[in-house]
PDB file of C-alpha atoms in Angstrom:
ATOM      1  CA  MET J   1     111.746 195.373 163.903  1.00 53.00           C
ATOM      2  CA  ALA J   2     108.117 195.774 162.695  1.00 68.00           C
ATOM      3  CA  LYS J   3     105.967 192.901 162.832  1.00 78.00           C
ATOM      4  CA  LEU J   4     105.559 191.370 159.205  1.00 83.00           C
ATOM      5  CA  PRO J   5     102.096 191.060 157.772  1.00 86.00           C
ATOM      6  CA  ARG J   6     100.397 187.643 157.948  1.00 87.00           C
ATOM      7  CA  ARG J   7     100.197 185.648 154.803  1.00 90.00           C
ATOM      8  CA  LYS J   8      99.057 182.295 153.619  1.00 90.00           C
ATOM      9  CA  CYS J   9     101.205 179.339 153.476  1.00 89.00           C
ATOM     10  CA  ALA J  10     102.714 178.158 150.184  1.00 87.00           C
ATOM     11  CA  ASN J  11     102.158 174.494 150.766  1.00 86.00           C
ATOM     12  CA  LYS J  12      98.958 173.691 148.808  1.00 87.00           C
ATOM     13  CA  GLU J  13      98.198 171.149 151.358  1.00 86.00           C
ATOM     14  CA  CYS J  14      98.132 173.654 154.175  1.00 90.00           C
ATOM     15  CA  ARG J  15      97.268 177.224 153.237  1.00 86.00           C
ATOM     16  CA  GLN J  16      97.082 178.475 156.654  1.00 86.00           C
ATOM     17  CA  TRP J  17      97.596 182.051 157.740  1.00 89.00           C
ATOM     18  CA  PHE J  18     100.591 182.798 159.495  1.00 84.00           C
ATOM     19  CA  HIS J  19     102.957 185.666 160.604  1.00 83.00           C
ATOM     20  CA  PRO J  20     106.363 185.330 159.110  1.00 86.00           C
ATOM     21  CA  ILE J  21     109.290 185.929 161.280  1.00 84.00           C
ATOM     22  CA  ARG J  22     111.821 186.719 158.492  1.00 86.00           C
ATOM     23  CA  GLU J  23     111.694 188.228 155.103  1.00 86.00           C
ATOM     24  CA  GLY J  24     110.892 185.966 152.109  1.00 84.00           C
ATOM     25  CA  GLN J  25     109.520 183.107 154.389  1.00 86.00           C
ATOM     26  CA  ILE J  26     106.616 181.566 152.511  1.00 86.00           C
ATOM     27  CA  VAL J  27     105.861 178.575 154.712  1.00 86.00           C
ATOM     28  CA  CYS J  28     104.566 178.220 158.214  1.00 88.00           C
ATOM     29  CA  SER J  29     106.595 175.238 159.393  1.00 87.00           C
ATOM     30  CA  TYR J  30     109.531 172.894 158.491  1.00 86.00           C
ATOM     31  CA  GLN J  31     107.054 170.264 157.402  1.00 89.00           C
ATOM     32  CA  CYS J  32     105.463 172.735 154.941  1.00 90.00           C
ATOM     33  CA  ALA J  33     108.982 173.814 153.921  1.00 90.00           C
ATOM     34  CA  SER J  34     109.974 170.218 153.135  1.00 90.00           C
ATOM     35  CA  ALA J  35     106.725 169.692 151.093  1.00 89.00           C
ATOM     36  CA  VAL J  36     107.296 172.918 149.140  1.00 89.00           C
ATOM     37  CA  GLY J  37     110.881 172.008 148.503  1.00 90.00           C
ATOM     38  CA  LYS J  38     109.822 168.468 147.105  1.00 89.00           C
ATOM     39  CA  GLU J  39     107.266 170.272 144.877  1.00 89.00           C
ATOM     40  CA  GLN J  40     109.644 172.868 143.540  1.00 90.00           C
ATOM     41  CA  THR J  41     112.132 169.911 142.977  1.00 91.00           C
ATOM     42  CA  ARG J  42     109.592 167.940 141.016  1.00 92.00           C
ATOM     43  CA  LYS J  43     108.667 171.062 138.901  1.00 91.00           C
ATOM     44  CA  ALA J  44     112.277 171.492 138.018  1.00 94.00           C
ATOM     45  CA  ARG J  45     112.906 167.889 137.084  1.00 94.00           C
ATOM     46  CA  GLU J  46     109.812 167.794 134.942  1.00 94.00           C
ATOM     47  CA  ALA J  47     110.893 171.149 133.283  1.00 94.00           C
ATOM     48  CA  ALA J  48     114.365 169.739 132.543  1.00 94.00           C
ATOM     49  CA  GLN J  49     112.806 166.704 131.083  1.00 95.00           C
ATOM     50  CA  ARG J  50     110.401 168.658 128.907  1.00 94.00           C
ATOM     51  CA  LYS J  51     113.530 170.661 127.644  1.00 94.00           C
ATOM     52  CA  ALA J  52     115.530 167.712 126.926  1.00 94.00           C
ATOM     53  CA  GLN J  53     112.422 166.231 125.074  1.00 94.00           C
ATOM     54  CA  SER J  54     112.048 169.363 123.214  1.00 94.00           C
ATOM     55  CA  LEU J  55     115.763 169.472 122.234  1.00 94.00           C
ATOM     56  CA  GLN J  56     115.667 165.883 121.096  1.00 95.00           C
ATOM     57  CA  ARG J  57     112.532 166.526 118.913  1.00 94.00           C
ATOM     58  CA  ALA J  58     114.313 169.523 117.302  1.00 94.00           C
ATOM     59  CA  ALA J  59     117.434 167.411 116.693  1.00 94.00           C
ATOM     60  CA  GLU J  60     115.104 164.552 115.129  1.00 94.00           C
ATOM     61  CA  LYS J  61     113.202 167.024 113.032  1.00 94.00           C
ATOM     62  CA  LYS J  62     116.515 168.598 111.709  1.00 93.00           C
ATOM     63  CA  GLU J  63     117.865 165.001 110.900  1.00 93.00           C
ATOM     64  CA  ARG J  64     114.502 164.380 109.298  1.00 93.00           C
ATOM     65  CA  ALA J  65     114.672 167.273 107.132  1.00 91.00           C
ATOM     66  CA  ALA J  66     118.280 166.522 106.219  1.00 92.00           C
ATOM     67  CA  TRP J  67     117.337 163.012 105.324  1.00 90.00           C
ATOM     68  CA  ARG J  68     114.551 164.152 103.204  1.00 87.00           C
ATOM     69  CA  GLN J  69     116.859 166.632 101.433  1.00 85.00           C
ATOM     70  CA  ARG J  70     119.421 163.901 100.840  1.00 88.00           C
ATOM     71  CA  LYS J  71     116.503 161.600  99.497  1.00 85.00           C
ATOM     72  CA  ALA J  72     115.041 164.414  97.270  1.00 80.00           C
ATOM     73  CA  ALA J  73     118.651 165.073  95.773  1.00 81.00           C
ATOM     74  CA  VAL J  74     118.770 161.403  94.459  1.00 83.00           C
ATOM     75  CA  LYS J  75     115.232 161.280  92.933  1.00 88.00           C
ATOM     76  CA  PRO J  76     115.079 161.321  89.154  1.00 91.00           C
ATOM     77  CA  LEU J  77     113.547 164.119  87.376  1.00 92.00           C
ATOM     78  CA  LYS J  78     110.475 162.058  86.419  1.00 93.00           C
ATOM     79  CA  HIS J  79     109.514 161.942  90.108  1.00 93.00           C
ATOM     80  CA  TRP J  80     109.219 165.697  90.286  1.00 94.00           C
ATOM     81  CA  ILE J  81     107.442 165.927  86.848  1.00 95.00           C
ATOM     82  CA  ASP J  82     104.579 163.524  88.055  1.00 95.00           C
ATOM     83  CA  LEU J  83     104.314 165.398  91.341  1.00 95.00           C
ATOM     84  CA  THR J  84     103.895 168.673  89.585  1.00 95.00           C
ATOM     85  CA  GLN J  85     101.543 167.405  86.951  1.00 96.00           C
ATOM     86  CA  ARG J  86      99.421 165.903  89.665  1.00 96.00           C
ATOM     87  CA  ALA J  87      99.248 169.275  91.442  1.00 95.00           C
ATOM     88  CA  VAL J  88      98.512 171.188  88.197  1.00 95.00           C
ATOM     89  CA  ASN J  89      95.757 168.632  87.213  1.00 95.00           C
ATOM     90  CA  ASP J  90      94.218 168.957  90.510  1.00 94.00           C
ATOM     91  CA  ILE J  91      93.841 172.764  90.354  1.00 93.00           C
ATOM     92  CA  CYS J  92      92.610 172.759  86.709  1.00 93.00           C
ATOM     93  CA  ARG J  93      89.988 170.230  87.403  1.00 94.00           C
ATOM     94  CA  GLU J  94      88.864 171.488  90.771  1.00 91.00           C
ATOM     95  CA  THR J  95      88.562 175.116  89.310  1.00 90.00           C
ATOM     96  CA  GLU J  96      86.332 174.239  86.402  1.00 91.00           C
ATOM     97  CA  LEU J  97      84.138 171.811  88.689  1.00 90.00           C
ATOM     98  CA  ALA J  98      83.827 174.906  91.038  1.00 86.00           C
ATOM     99  CA  GLU J  99      82.674 177.159  88.189  1.00 85.00           C
ATOM    100  CA  GLY J 100      80.025 174.428  87.274  1.00 85.00           C
ATOM    101  CA  LEU J 101      81.629 173.656  83.802  1.00 89.00           C
ATOM    102  CA  GLY J 102      81.374 170.170  82.089  1.00 92.00           C
ATOM    103  CA  CYS J 103      83.532 168.121  80.106  1.00 94.00           C
ATOM    104  CA  ILE J 104      85.191 170.164  77.504  1.00 94.00           C
ATOM    105  CA  SER J 105      84.527 167.509  74.776  1.00 94.00           C
ATOM    106  CA  CYS J 106      81.009 166.144  75.270  1.00 92.00           C
ATOM    107  CA  GLY J 107      79.764 168.804  77.823  1.00 91.00           C
ATOM    108  CA  THR J 108      78.361 166.196  80.261  1.00 91.00           C
ATOM    109  CA  LYS J 109      78.218 167.331  83.891  1.00 89.00           C
ATOM    110  CA  THR J 110      77.607 163.808  85.153  1.00 88.00           C
ATOM    111  CA  ALA J 111      80.581 161.585  84.941  1.00 87.00           C
ATOM    112  CA  PHE J 112      81.585 158.432  86.723  1.00 88.00           C
ATOM    113  CA  ALA J 113      85.169 160.142  87.149  1.00 90.00           C
ATOM    114  CA  TRP J 114      86.512 163.475  86.295  1.00 93.00           C
ATOM    115  CA  HIS J 115      89.915 163.788  84.670  1.00 94.00           C
ATOM    116  CA  ALA J 116      92.136 166.696  83.714  1.00 94.00           C
ATOM    117  CA  GLY J 117      92.416 166.271  80.031  1.00 94.00           C
ATOM    118  CA  HIS J 118      95.295 167.810  77.777  1.00 96.00           C
ATOM    119  CA  TYR J 119      94.386 169.138  74.361  1.00 96.00           C
ATOM    120  CA  ARG J 120      98.000 168.682  73.237  1.00 94.00           C
ATOM    121  CA  THR J 121      99.258 165.506  75.040  1.00 93.00           C
ATOM    122  CA  THR J 122     102.395 165.361  77.222  1.00 92.00           C
ATOM    123  CA  ALA J 123     104.005 163.030  74.956  1.00 91.00           C
ATOM    124  CA  ALA J 124     103.594 165.189  71.829  1.00 90.00           C
ATOM    125  CA  ALA J 125     104.154 168.476  73.519  1.00 93.00           C
ATOM    126  CA  GLY J 126     106.035 168.228  76.823  1.00 92.00           C
ATOM    127  CA  HIS J 127     106.699 171.765  77.215  1.00 93.00           C
ATOM    128  CA  LEU J 128     102.823 172.328  77.384  1.00 94.00           C
ATOM    129  CA  ARG J 129     102.288 169.856  79.984  1.00 95.00           C
ATOM    130  CA  PHE J 130     101.873 172.502  82.697  1.00 94.00           C
ATOM    131  CA  THR J 131     100.124 175.244  80.676  1.00 93.00           C
ATOM    132  CA  ARG J 132      96.691 175.456  82.248  1.00 92.00           C
ATOM    133  CA  PHE J 133      95.210 176.839  78.951  1.00 92.00           C
ATOM    134  CA  ASN J 134      96.058 173.314  77.524  1.00 94.00           C
ATOM    135  CA  ILE J 135      94.327 171.340  80.564  1.00 94.00           C
ATOM    136  CA  HIS J 136      90.511 171.318  80.926  1.00 95.00           C
ATOM    137  CA  LEU J 137      88.005 169.350  82.532  1.00 94.00           C
ATOM    138  CA  GLN J 138      87.041 165.983  80.777  1.00 96.00           C
ATOM    139  CA  CYS J 139      84.889 162.987  81.649  1.00 93.00           C
ATOM    140  CA  ASP J 140      86.598 159.441  81.877  1.00 92.00           C
ATOM    141  CA  VAL J 141      84.792 158.420  78.693  1.00 92.00           C
ATOM    142  CA  CYS J 142      86.315 161.100  76.442  1.00 94.00           C
ATOM    143  CA  ASN J 143      89.822 161.144  78.075  1.00 93.00           C
ATOM    144  CA  VAL J 144      90.187 157.286  78.200  1.00 91.00           C
ATOM    145  CA  TYR J 145      87.888 155.638  75.962  1.00 91.00           C
ATOM    146  CA  LYS J 146      87.794 158.167  73.169  1.00 91.00           C
ATOM    147  CA  SER J 147      91.472 159.137  73.532  1.00 89.00           C
ATOM    148  CA  GLY J 148      90.855 162.457  74.580  1.00 91.00           C
ATOM    149  CA  ASN J 149      87.942 163.123  71.965  1.00 93.00           C
ATOM    150  CA  ILE J 150      90.344 165.658  70.332  1.00 94.00           C
ATOM    151  CA  GLU J 151      87.871 166.815  67.719  1.00 95.00           C
ATOM    152  CA  ALA J 152      85.209 167.953  69.913  1.00 95.00           C
ATOM    153  CA  TYR J 153      87.826 169.115  72.434  1.00 96.00           C
ATOM    154  CA  ARG J 154      89.074 171.534  69.605  1.00 95.00           C
ATOM    155  CA  ALA J 155      85.698 172.793  68.736  1.00 95.00           C
ATOM    156  CA  ALA J 156      84.908 173.535  72.439  1.00 94.00           C
ATOM    157  CA  LEU J 157      88.170 175.545  72.824  1.00 94.00           C
ATOM    158  CA  VAL J 158      87.316 177.555  69.686  1.00 94.00           C
ATOM    159  CA  GLU J 159      84.039 178.321  70.864  1.00 93.00           C
ATOM    160  CA  ARG J 160      85.229 179.288  74.343  1.00 91.00           C
ATOM    161  CA  TYR J 161      88.454 181.101  73.662  1.00 90.00           C
ATOM    162  CA  GLY J 162      88.651 181.767  70.002  1.00 92.00           C
ATOM    163  CA  GLU J 163      90.297 180.427  66.856  1.00 94.00           C
ATOM    164  CA  ALA J 164      93.410 182.546  67.334  1.00 94.00           C
ATOM    165  CA  ALA J 165      94.051 181.281  70.726  1.00 92.00           C
ATOM    166  CA  VAL J 166      93.665 177.733  69.688  1.00 94.00           C
ATOM    167  CA  LEU J 167      95.894 178.040  66.717  1.00 95.00           C
ATOM    168  CA  ALA J 168      98.586 179.785  68.859  1.00 93.00           C
ATOM    169  CA  LEU J 169      98.561 176.722  71.289  1.00 93.00           C
ATOM    170  CA  GLU J 170      98.611 174.321  68.360  1.00 94.00           C
ATOM    171  CA  ASN J 171     101.570 176.106  66.832  1.00 94.00           C
ATOM    172  CA  ASN J 172     103.667 176.340  70.029  1.00 93.00           C
ATOM    173  CA  ASN J 173     106.414 173.861  69.360  1.00 92.00           C
ATOM    174  CA  THR J 174     109.030 175.449  71.248  1.00 91.00           C
ATOM    175  CA  THR J 175     111.427 172.780  73.256  1.00 90.00           C
ATOM    176  CA  HIS J 176     111.910 173.137  77.069  1.00 92.00           C
ATOM    177  CA  ARG J 177     113.881 170.837  79.440  1.00 92.00           C
ATOM    178  CA  TRP J 178     112.421 171.106  82.880  1.00 94.00           C
ATOM    179  CA  THR J 179     114.615 171.706  85.957  1.00 93.00           C
ATOM    180  CA  VAL J 180     113.914 170.553  89.357  1.00 92.00           C
ATOM    181  CA  GLU J 181     113.727 174.290  90.615  1.00 93.00           C
ATOM    182  CA  GLU J 182     111.189 175.043  88.031  1.00 94.00           C
ATOM    183  CA  LEU J 183     108.866 172.079  88.911  1.00 95.00           C
ATOM    184  CA  LYS J 184     108.968 172.900  92.615  1.00 93.00           C
ATOM    185  CA  GLU J 185     107.900 176.476  91.886  1.00 94.00           C
ATOM    186  CA  ILE J 186     105.206 175.356  89.501  1.00 94.00           C
ATOM    187  CA  ARG J 187     103.928 172.757  92.011  1.00 95.00           C
ATOM    188  CA  LEU J 188     103.907 175.317  95.038  1.00 94.00           C
ATOM    189  CA  ALA J 189     101.841 177.745  92.931  1.00 93.00           C
ATOM    190  CA  ALA J 190      99.380 175.239  91.829  1.00 93.00           C
ATOM    191  CA  LEU J 191      98.890 173.973  95.431  1.00 94.00           C
ATOM    192  CA  ALA J 192      98.538 177.637  96.716  1.00 92.00           C
ATOM    193  CA  ASP J 193      95.848 177.977  94.243  1.00 91.00           C
ATOM    194  CA  LEU J 194      94.111 174.798  95.284  1.00 91.00           C
ATOM    195  CA  ARG J 195      94.294 175.955  98.925  1.00 90.00           C
ATOM    196  CA  ALA J 196      92.737 179.302  98.115  1.00 87.00           C
ATOM    197  CA  LEU J 197      89.918 177.427  96.119  1.00 86.00           C
ATOM    198  CA  LYS J 198      89.223 175.176  98.967  1.00 84.00           C
ATOM    199  CA  LYS J 199      89.059 178.142 101.378  1.00 81.00           C
ATOM    200  CA  LEU J 200      86.404 179.887  99.057  1.00 77.00           C
ATOM    201  CA  GLU J 201      84.455 176.676  98.982  1.00 73.00           C
ATOM    202  CA  ALA J 202      84.540 176.289 102.841  1.00 70.00           C
ATOM    203  CA  ALA J 203      83.131 179.833 103.072  1.00 68.00           C
ATOM    204  CA  MET J 204      79.718 178.555 101.591  1.00 63.00           C
ATOM    205  CA  LYS J 205      76.720 180.065 103.214  1.00 56.00           C
ATOM    206  CA  PRO J 206      74.782 177.609 105.585  1.00 60.00           C
ATOM    207  CA  GLU J 207      71.784 177.242 103.140  1.00 61.00           C
ATOM    208  CA  LEU J 208      74.178 176.023 100.476  1.00 61.00           C
ATOM    209  CA  ILE J 209      75.342 173.292 102.999  1.00 59.00           C
ATOM    210  CA  GLU J 210      71.595 172.404 103.598  1.00 63.00           C
ATOM    211  CA  ILE J 211      71.154 172.095  99.803  1.00 64.00           C
ATOM    212  CA  LEU J 212      74.050 169.556  99.534  1.00 59.00           C
ATOM    213  CA  ARG J 213      72.747 167.749 102.583  1.00 59.00           C
ATOM    214  CA  MET J 214      69.148 167.443 100.997  1.00 63.00           C
ATOM    215  CA  ARG J 215      70.638 166.427  97.675  1.00 60.00           C
ATOM    216  CA  TRP J 216      72.632 163.815  99.259  1.00 55.00           C
ATOM    217  CA  LEU J 217      69.454 162.343 100.849  1.00 56.00           C
ATOM    218  CA  ARG J 218      67.585 162.570  97.598  1.00 57.00           C
ATOM    219  CA  LEU J 219      70.287 160.815  95.552  1.00 53.00           C
ATOM    220  CA  ARG J 220      70.773 158.005  98.058  1.00 47.00           C
ATOM    221  CA  ILE J 221      74.066 157.053  96.668  1.00 46.00           C
ATOM    222  CA  TYR J 222      76.775 155.503  98.894  1.00 44.00           C
ATOM    223  CA  ARG J 223      80.381 154.783  98.807  1.00 40.00           C
ATOM    224  CA  TYR J 224      81.358 151.083  98.527  1.00 39.00           C
ATOM    225  CA  ARG J 225      84.603 149.434  99.013  1.00 38.00           C
ATOM    226  CA  GLY J 226      84.476 146.319  96.850  1.00 38.00           C
ATOM    227  CA  SER J 227      83.734 145.009  93.546  1.00 33.00           C
ATOM    228  CA  PHE J 228      81.119 147.855  92.966  1.00 34.00           C
ATOM    229  CA  PRO J 229      82.874 151.116  93.723  1.00 38.00           C
ATOM    230  CA  VAL J 230      81.230 154.433  93.488  1.00 41.00           C
ATOM    231  CA  ALA J 231      83.096 157.692  92.832  1.00 42.00           C
ATOM    232  CA  TYR J 232      82.566 159.360  96.081  1.00 46.00           C
ATOM    233  CA  ARG J 233      84.506 162.595  95.149  1.00 52.00           C
ATOM    234  CA  ILE J 234      82.866 162.558  91.700  1.00 51.00           C
ATOM    235  CA  LEU J 235      79.371 162.631  93.167  1.00 53.00           C
ATOM    236  CA  ARG J 236      80.387 165.343  95.551  1.00 57.00           C
ATOM    237  CA  ASN J 237      81.713 167.486  92.916  1.00 61.00           C
ATOM    238  CA  TYR J 238      78.359 167.059  91.097  1.00 57.00           C
ATOM    239  CA  VAL J 239      76.297 167.845  93.989  1.00 59.00           C
ATOM    240  CA  ARG J 240      78.609 170.867  94.647  1.00 62.00           C
ATOM    241  CA  ILE J 241      78.103 172.149  91.077  1.00 62.00           C
ATOM    242  CA  GLU J 242      74.387 171.936  91.234  1.00 62.00           C
ATOM    243  CA  ALA J 243      74.546 173.736  94.613  1.00 61.00           C
ATOM    244  CA  LYS J 244      76.519 176.435  93.254  1.00 64.00           C
ATOM    245  CA  ARG J 245      74.289 176.933  90.237  1.00 66.00           C
ATOM    246  CA  GLU J 246      71.092 176.930  92.422  1.00 64.00           C
ATOM    247  CA  HIS J 247      72.763 179.627  94.590  1.00 61.00           C
ATOM    248  CA  ARG J 248      73.745 181.842  91.647  1.00 65.00           C
ATOM    249  CA  ASN J 249      70.130 181.704  90.131  1.00 65.00           C
ATOM    250  CA  GLU J 250      68.696 182.623  93.483  1.00 62.00           C
ATOM    251  CA  SER J 251      71.111 185.651  93.725  1.00 59.00           C
TER     252      SER J 251
END
């Protein structure tokens, strides 16, 4: 029988060269064989534990999904309407902020808080509550303290879209009863648009990021948690609008 070529011992603590005396021999001694066997047993035990934990996590995940499904089945329709309205309001508000637009009613671009204001209210025209043409950026003063400032709202809509479009919106008095499936579809579409908008904003050039940083330093307004809150997100949106406008002017 030909002499087998030498090889290194498989025991990590040994790793000495030796000449095997039979095919498949990977260790140089019984001590190394025992050490390698123990190591293989330990690895097999850990792999079995990981597999068991993975199966347990999968079972728990499946159980949580079933629980959420059961929980969602008993939730009232108002819950889904509120969730969908929040998502649609977010995309309408953030889109107009990203475009550099101001309040639809008074035109201000420096508000304490930005709202998504309905031209035809959800109470009067519930079938239009998710229509984006009916929702525009409004400051907190017009939306809350002036009850929507509807006269100025309408004048701005006419100026932006034309009299015919506004009349069509005002004369739309069809009734509609929302279903959970419709609400979920509308909400997912709004969230997808919002994610796309955020990705677009994240792709801003480094010089715009520097403009934002310099404006923050210039304004020197901080966010407080207490009796004197400062609208951090509103200030961020204002700075973002100014930066985008400056970038457009440069290009």
